[in-house]
């Protein structure tokens, strides 16, 4: 909402409130005037008929008492209607503003998503294009340089593939995603993901601890691989320049396996610990954010964990960073 639109909205609301107050007092004044006219008419009628002889008899006359009762009832009705209308106006305005804020927030998140997805698509495409142009212009490159360029091109291709897979998975999770359940060794899945992240972030210190003889779980291999890689890669990505990541797998209770992923990054404020699971949500503005991403990773994680009957939460790590606590039911308890 720009400045001009805000002025129009606030001016309209101010006009409505003032108009409501004015009409309330106007109706109140008209009720008072009408009551006084009826009292004056009754006084004249009773005086002419000889029913009023002494001063003070009017206040005790049955017809005057009836007029007072009608006046009191009308006054109460005006006040009650004013209160009801005022409360209704407040509720309508509150709901309208809350809905507007949600729409603005959603629009901002989608804008951030479009900006980030544009960057995430353009970067690897530009890299691959540059490598292909190099091969085209310099056909007699040394074998070592060819190998290095080919490896870089494959890395960028993998990056594009991962991005497309996240987009497709996000769309499927909203509609018709079906788990392909099978008995799985969760430690092997996480170990493989830790190795991938270690290769992608060679400066990161990753510690992987597994409790011996962990029970198998019944899960979707592709889905849980996505959960693991997103959590571990996020920990490395947001803990620069010297990430220290701890991944721990253990049996939490007779019915579940617990996984914790702890990092030494800036952490996540308490107010945002529930927000980060929303699709497209990323902390800050896309114009100033340094880390890459689309805002889909944690959304995908939460959806997949819920589909597996598990739970995931975020806690503060000490002395800094965040700890993601993931629990999944063992095979015979799903």
Tab-separated table of C-alpha atoms in Angstrom:
chain	number	residue	atom	x	y	z
A	1	UNK	CA	0.000	0.000	0.000
A	2	UNK	CA	1.509	3.312	-1.067
A	3	UNK	CA	1.239	6.619	0.799
A	4	UNK	CA	-1.708	7.888	-1.278
A	5	UNK	CA	-3.709	4.684	-0.701
A	6	UNK	CA	-3.039	4.851	3.043
A	7	UNK	CA	-4.316	8.427	3.166
A	8	UNK	CA	-7.509	7.428	1.336
A	9	UNK	CA	-8.116	4.435	3.644
A	10	UNK	CA	-7.523	6.370	6.870
A	11	UNK	CA	-9.590	9.329	5.645
A	12	UNK	CA	-12.494	7.002	4.796
A	13	UNK	CA	-12.326	5.304	8.200
A	14	UNK	CA	-12.168	8.665	9.983
A	15	UNK	CA	-15.194	9.893	8.024
A	16	UNK	CA	-17.174	6.752	8.897
A	17	UNK	CA	-16.382	7.043	12.602
A	18	UNK	CA	-17.222	10.751	12.741
A	19	UNK	CA	-20.416	10.222	10.729
A	20	UNK	CA	-21.459	7.425	13.073
A	21	UNK	CA	-20.847	9.624	16.159
A	22	UNK	CA	-22.704	12.550	14.583
A	23	UNK	CA	-25.746	10.474	13.648
A	24	UNK	CA	-25.826	8.937	17.145
A	25	UNK	CA	-25.912	12.339	18.853
A	26	UNK	CA	-28.388	13.667	16.275
A	27	UNK	CA	-30.768	10.776	16.936
A	28	UNK	CA	-30.322	11.278	20.660
A	29	UNK	CA	-31.151	14.997	20.370
A	30	UNK	CA	-34.224	14.294	18.246
A	31	UNK	CA	-35.431	11.790	20.840
A	32	UNK	CA	-35.040	14.397	23.598
A	33	UNK	CA	-36.892	17.053	21.559
A	34	UNK	CA	-39.714	14.617	20.758
A	35	UNK	CA	-40.037	13.650	24.426
A	36	UNK	CA	-40.160	17.284	25.565
A	37	UNK	CA	-42.838	18.032	22.933
A	38	UNK	CA	-44.953	15.113	24.141
A	39	UNK	CA	-44.570	16.252	27.770
A	40	UNK	CA	-45.572	19.825	26.840
A	41	UNK	CA	-48.607	18.562	24.927
A	42	UNK	CA	-49.607	16.323	27.849
A	43	UNK	CA	-49.178	19.207	30.310
A	44	UNK	CA	-51.421	21.479	28.260
A	45	UNK	CA	-54.062	18.777	27.838
A	46	UNK	CA	-54.152	17.936	31.548
A	47	UNK	CA	-54.236	21.615	32.541
A	48	UNK	CA	-57.201	22.321	30.254
A	49	UNK	CA	-59.059	19.304	31.565
A	50	UNK	CA	-58.509	20.380	35.159
A	51	UNK	CA	-56.499	17.318	36.117
A	52	UNK	CA	-53.484	19.420	37.109
A	53	UNK	CA	-54.297	21.733	40.023
A	54	UNK	CA	-51.164	21.815	42.176
A	55	UNK	CA	-47.525	22.034	41.167
A	56	UNK	CA	-45.801	18.643	41.076
A	57	UNK	CA	-48.859	16.613	40.129
A	58	UNK	CA	-47.561	16.079	36.569
A	59	UNK	CA	-44.577	13.985	37.727
A	60	UNK	CA	-46.892	11.484	39.409
A	61	UNK	CA	-49.551	11.317	36.701
A	62	UNK	CA	-49.851	7.854	35.079
A	63	UNK	CA	-49.722	9.238	31.525
A	64	UNK	CA	-46.539	11.208	32.305
A	65	UNK	CA	-44.945	8.154	33.886
A	66	UNK	CA	-45.781	6.205	30.730
A	67	UNK	CA	-44.090	8.899	28.605
A	68	UNK	CA	-41.000	8.720	30.854
A	69	UNK	CA	-40.913	4.940	30.454
A	70	UNK	CA	-41.158	5.244	26.658
A	71	UNK	CA	-38.391	7.877	26.663
A	72	UNK	CA	-36.116	5.689	28.785
A	73	UNK	CA	-36.775	2.699	26.502
A	74	UNK	CA	-35.959	4.736	23.384
A	75	UNK	CA	-32.766	6.063	24.994
A	76	UNK	CA	-31.642	2.553	25.938
A	77	UNK	CA	-32.408	1.379	22.407
A	78	UNK	CA	-30.285	4.156	20.880
A	79	UNK	CA	-27.370	3.412	23.197
A	80	UNK	CA	-27.627	-0.350	22.585
A	81	UNK	CA	-27.796	0.083	18.811
A	82	UNK	CA	-24.847	2.487	18.919
A	83	UNK	CA	-22.781	-0.021	20.922
A	84	UNK	CA	-23.698	-2.905	18.604
A	85	UNK	CA	-22.915	-0.882	15.474
A	86	UNK	CA	-19.641	0.371	16.986
A	87	UNK	CA	-18.558	-3.172	17.901
A	88	UNK	CA	-19.593	-4.425	14.469
A	89	UNK	CA	-17.622	-1.651	12.765
A	90	UNK	CA	-14.574	-2.438	14.902
A	91	UNK	CA	-14.780	-6.155	14.079
A	92	UNK	CA	-15.224	-5.485	10.357
A	93	UNK	CA	-12.310	-3.032	10.294
A	94	UNK	CA	-10.124	-5.394	12.352
A	95	UNK	CA	-10.858	-8.374	10.096
A	96	UNK	CA	-10.391	-6.279	6.966
A	97	UNK	CA	-7.017	-4.978	8.143
A	98	UNK	CA	-5.903	-8.428	9.275
A	99	UNK	CA	-6.866	-9.895	5.917
A	100	UNK	CA	-5.134	-7.006	4.162
A	101	UNK	CA	-1.950	-7.525	6.187
A	102	UNK	CA	-1.989	-11.235	5.374
A	103	UNK	CA	-2.415	-10.463	1.687
A	104	UNK	CA	0.425	-7.945	1.775
A	105	UNK	CA	2.601	-10.445	3.629
A	106	UNK	CA	1.742	-13.204	1.166
A	107	UNK	CA	2.411	-10.899	-1.783
A	108	UNK	CA	5.775	-9.910	-0.298
A	109	UNK	CA	6.711	-13.563	0.217
A	110	UNK	CA	5.741	-14.425	-3.348
A	111	UNK	CA	7.674	-11.407	-4.602
A	112	UNK	CA	10.711	-12.591	-2.645
A	113	UNK	CA	10.211	-16.068	-4.072
A	114	UNK	CA	10.104	-14.762	-7.647
A	115	UNK	CA	13.229	-12.685	-7.070
A	116	UNK	CA	15.074	-15.586	-5.474
A	117	UNK	CA	13.947	-18.154	-8.056
A	118	UNK	CA	15.008	-15.797	-10.841
A	119	UNK	CA	18.454	-15.496	-9.290
A	120	UNK	CA	18.683	-19.229	-8.596
A	121	UNK	CA	17.822	-20.013	-12.213
A	122	UNK	CA	19.954	-17.342	-13.857
A	123	UNK	CA	23.156	-18.110	-11.940
A	124	UNK	CA	23.641	-21.757	-12.998
A	125	UNK	CA	22.360	-21.070	-16.509
A	126	UNK	CA	24.882	-18.240	-16.876
A	127	UNK	CA	27.630	-20.498	-15.523
A	128	UNK	CA	26.819	-23.336	-17.907
A	129	UNK	CA	26.586	-20.910	-20.820
A	130	UNK	CA	29.995	-19.445	-19.979
A	131	UNK	CA	31.543	-22.927	-19.831
A	132	UNK	CA	30.026	-23.916	-23.176
A	133	UNK	CA	31.240	-20.683	-24.777
A	134	UNK	CA	34.718	-21.393	-23.420
A	135	UNK	CA	34.688	-24.853	-24.999
A	136	UNK	CA	33.419	-23.365	-28.248
A	137	UNK	CA	36.060	-20.631	-28.471
A	138	UNK	CA	39.025	-22.602	-27.140
A	139	UNK	CA	38.869	-26.081	-28.579
A	140	UNK	CA	42.437	-26.987	-27.619
A	141	UNK	CA	42.077	-26.599	-23.866
A	142	UNK	CA	44.369	-28.701	-21.638
A	143	UNK	CA	42.764	-31.860	-20.299
A	144	UNK	CA	42.935	-30.646	-16.690
A	145	UNK	CA	41.025	-27.435	-17.500
A	146	UNK	CA	38.469	-29.387	-19.540
A	147	UNK	CA	37.907	-31.679	-16.577
A	148	UNK	CA	37.529	-28.743	-14.191
A	149	UNK	CA	35.093	-26.914	-16.481
A	150	UNK	CA	33.084	-30.094	-17.073
A	151	UNK	CA	32.874	-30.687	-13.318
A	152	UNK	CA	31.682	-27.106	-12.763
A	153	UNK	CA	29.043	-27.521	-15.489
A	154	UNK	CA	27.816	-30.743	-13.888
A	155	UNK	CA	27.677	-29.030	-10.497
A	156	UNK	CA	25.556	-26.213	-11.933
A	157	UNK	CA	23.341	-28.790	-13.664
A	158	UNK	CA	22.865	-30.590	-10.341
A	159	UNK	CA	21.950	-27.262	-8.769
A	160	UNK	CA	19.313	-26.663	-11.442
A	161	UNK	CA	18.000	-30.204	-11.041
A	162	UNK	CA	17.682	-29.788	-7.282
A	163	UNK	CA	15.825	-26.506	-7.746
A	164	UNK	CA	13.376	-27.991	-10.255
A	165	UNK	CA	12.860	-31.014	-8.000
A	166	UNK	CA	12.034	-28.723	-5.058
A	167	UNK	CA	9.515	-26.803	-7.165
A	168	UNK	CA	7.848	-30.007	-8.378
A	169	UNK	CA	7.847	-31.561	-4.904
A	170	UNK	CA	6.335	-28.424	-3.403
A	171	UNK	CA	3.521	-28.523	-5.976
A	172	UNK	CA	2.889	-32.232	-5.359
A	173	UNK	CA	2.777	-31.801	-1.584
A	174	UNK	CA	-0.150	-29.409	-2.010
A	175	UNK	CA	-2.183	-31.878	-4.033
A	176	UNK	CA	-1.491	-35.541	-4.583
A	177	UNK	CA	1.883	-36.582	-3.176
A	178	UNK	CA	1.872	-40.266	-2.220
A	179	UNK	CA	4.508	-41.783	0.055
A	180	UNK	CA	6.323	-44.839	-1.307
A	181	UNK	CA	6.719	-46.561	2.064
A	182	UNK	CA	9.460	-49.103	2.703
A	183	UNK	CA	11.637	-50.142	5.659
A	184	UNK	CA	14.539	-47.678	5.841
A	185	UNK	CA	17.792	-47.308	7.722
A	186	UNK	CA	17.650	-43.636	8.642
A	187	UNK	CA	21.343	-43.510	9.565
A	188	UNK	CA	22.440	-44.421	6.035
A	189	UNK	CA	20.214	-41.701	4.547
A	190	UNK	CA	21.588	-39.030	6.871
A	191	UNK	CA	25.169	-40.232	6.445
A	192	UNK	CA	24.887	-39.905	2.674
A	193	UNK	CA	23.420	-36.397	3.021
A	194	UNK	CA	26.159	-35.337	5.452
A	195	UNK	CA	28.773	-36.437	2.897
A	196	UNK	CA	27.052	-34.453	0.119
A	197	UNK	CA	26.905	-31.302	2.221
A	198	UNK	CA	30.556	-31.757	3.240
A	199	UNK	CA	31.534	-31.808	-0.434
A	200	UNK	CA	29.432	-28.740	-1.221
A	201	UNK	CA	30.689	-26.800	1.827
A	202	UNK	CA	34.316	-27.914	2.298
A	203	UNK	CA	34.863	-25.307	5.016
A	204	UNK	CA	32.112	-26.733	7.201
A	205	UNK	CA	32.868	-28.942	10.195
A	206	UNK	CA	30.242	-31.680	10.254
A	207	UNK	CA	29.960	-34.126	13.138
A	208	UNK	CA	27.747	-37.177	12.632
A	209	UNK	CA	26.883	-39.396	15.609
A	210	UNK	CA	24.599	-42.417	15.478
A	211	UNK	CA	23.380	-44.572	18.317
A	212	UNK	CA	24.187	-48.234	17.570
A	213	UNK	CA	21.431	-50.627	16.496
A	214	UNK	CA	18.828	-48.028	15.600
A	215	UNK	CA	15.502	-49.583	14.560
A	216	UNK	CA	14.296	-49.157	10.987
A	217	UNK	CA	11.518	-46.772	10.122
A	218	UNK	CA	8.796	-47.086	7.510
A	219	UNK	CA	9.222	-44.164	5.173
A	220	UNK	CA	9.615	-42.713	1.714
A	221	UNK	CA	13.312	-42.753	0.737
A	222	UNK	CA	13.129	-39.790	-1.632
A	223	UNK	CA	11.054	-37.758	0.824
A	224	UNK	CA	13.289	-38.412	3.836
A	225	UNK	CA	16.394	-37.751	1.752
A	226	UNK	CA	14.882	-34.362	0.901
A	227	UNK	CA	14.212	-33.748	4.607
A	228	UNK	CA	17.782	-34.616	5.575
A	229	UNK	CA	19.522	-32.690	2.805
A	230	UNK	CA	17.395	-29.576	3.363
A	231	UNK	CA	18.027	-29.506	7.122
A	232	UNK	CA	21.770	-30.185	6.941
A	233	UNK	CA	22.376	-27.869	3.964
A	234	UNK	CA	20.368	-25.092	5.626
A	235	UNK	CA	22.521	-25.452	8.732
A	236	UNK	CA	25.684	-25.062	6.634
A	237	UNK	CA	24.287	-22.278	4.458
A	238	UNK	CA	23.189	-20.047	7.347
A	239	UNK	CA	26.229	-20.648	9.578
A	240	UNK	CA	28.868	-19.019	7.388
A	241	UNK	CA	31.761	-18.325	7.374
A	242	UNK	CA	32.802	-21.250	9.623
A	243	UNK	CA	29.868	-23.650	9.984
A	244	UNK	CA	29.982	-26.191	12.789
A	245	UNK	CA	27.141	-28.682	12.354
A	246	UNK	CA	26.231	-31.549	14.627
A	247	UNK	CA	23.939	-34.313	13.335
A	248	UNK	CA	22.817	-36.855	15.915
A	249	UNK	CA	20.569	-39.914	15.526
A	250	UNK	CA	19.260	-41.803	18.532
A	251	UNK	CA	16.296	-43.717	19.800
A	252	UNK	CA	14.043	-41.315	21.648
A	253	UNK	CA	11.454	-43.704	23.056
A	254	UNK	CA	10.192	-47.213	22.300
A	255	UNK	CA	8.164	-45.779	19.407
A	256	UNK	CA	10.385	-43.183	17.758
A	257	UNK	CA	13.776	-42.258	16.353
A	258	UNK	CA	15.101	-38.777	17.159
A	259	UNK	CA	17.375	-36.728	14.937
A	260	UNK	CA	18.894	-33.384	15.923
A	261	UNK	CA	20.686	-30.995	13.575
A	262	UNK	CA	22.476	-28.218	15.472
A	263	UNK	CA	24.403	-25.312	13.966
A	264	UNK	CA	26.379	-22.277	15.129
A	265	UNK	CA	24.593	-19.708	12.972
A	266	UNK	CA	22.678	-16.616	14.096
A	267	UNK	CA	19.697	-18.697	15.208
A	268	UNK	CA	15.996	-18.081	14.663
A	269	UNK	CA	14.032	-15.600	16.846
A	270	UNK	CA	11.182	-17.110	18.860
A	271	UNK	CA	8.639	-14.992	16.968
A	272	UNK	CA	9.705	-16.614	13.677
A	273	UNK	CA	10.075	-20.240	14.769
A	274	UNK	CA	6.623	-21.062	13.380
A	275	UNK	CA	6.798	-18.679	10.416
A	276	UNK	CA	9.779	-20.430	8.785
A	277	UNK	CA	7.657	-23.488	7.941
A	278	UNK	CA	5.441	-21.459	5.610
A	279	UNK	CA	5.931	-21.679	1.877
A	280	UNK	CA	8.060	-18.893	0.349
A	281	UNK	CA	8.957	-17.587	3.808
A	282	UNK	CA	12.461	-16.233	4.205
A	283	UNK	CA	13.735	-13.910	6.904
A	284	UNK	CA	14.387	-10.402	5.629
A	285	UNK	CA	14.074	-8.858	2.184
A	286	UNK	CA	15.278	-10.485	-1.009
A	287	UNK	CA	16.919	-7.207	-2.022
A	288	UNK	CA	19.347	-7.274	0.927
A	289	UNK	CA	19.609	-10.999	1.728
A	290	UNK	CA	23.040	-12.552	1.228
A	291	UNK	CA	22.207	-16.266	1.391
A	292	UNK	CA	20.693	-18.087	-1.559
A	293	UNK	CA	17.402	-19.963	-1.428
A	294	UNK	CA	13.771	-20.052	-2.489
A	295	UNK	CA	11.861	-20.309	0.789
A	296	UNK	CA	10.657	-23.818	-0.097
A	297	UNK	CA	13.109	-25.986	1.840
A	298	UNK	CA	11.613	-25.895	5.336
A	299	UNK	CA	8.084	-25.891	3.910
A	300	UNK	CA	8.904	-29.167	2.138
A	301	UNK	CA	10.528	-30.543	5.304
A	302	UNK	CA	7.455	-29.825	7.453
A	303	UNK	CA	5.041	-31.285	4.914
A	304	UNK	CA	7.049	-34.494	4.492
A	305	UNK	CA	7.545	-34.968	8.235
A	306	UNK	CA	3.795	-34.550	8.804
A	307	UNK	CA	3.047	-37.105	6.072
A	308	UNK	CA	5.342	-39.580	7.858
A	309	UNK	CA	3.475	-39.102	11.121
A	310	UNK	CA	6.479	-37.393	12.691
A	311	UNK	CA	7.130	-34.054	14.320
A	312	UNK	CA	9.732	-31.322	13.952
A	313	UNK	CA	10.509	-28.273	16.066
A	314	UNK	CA	13.181	-25.589	16.478
A	315	UNK	CA	15.112	-24.794	19.621
A	316	UNK	CA	17.914	-22.393	20.427
A	317	UNK	CA	21.414	-23.813	20.370
A	318	UNK	CA	24.042	-22.756	22.887
A	319	UNK	CA	25.932	-20.450	22.740
A	320	UNK	CA	24.446	-19.528	19.352
A	321	UNK	CA	22.571	-21.075	16.461
A	322	UNK	CA	19.512	-23.258	16.083
A	323	UNK	CA	18.719	-26.905	16.739
A	324	UNK	CA	16.145	-28.750	14.641
A	325	UNK	CA	14.581	-31.647	16.538
A	326	UNK	CA	13.045	-34.307	14.277
A	327	UNK	CA	11.151	-37.384	15.488
A	328	UNK	CA	9.903	-40.229	13.280
A	329	UNK	CA	7.938	-43.336	14.296
A	330	UNK	CA	9.688	-46.699	14.022
A	331	UNK	CA	8.493	-49.186	11.413
A	332	UNK	CA	6.019	-51.223	13.444
A	333	UNK	CA	4.455	-48.109	15.028
A	334	UNK	CA	3.593	-46.077	11.895
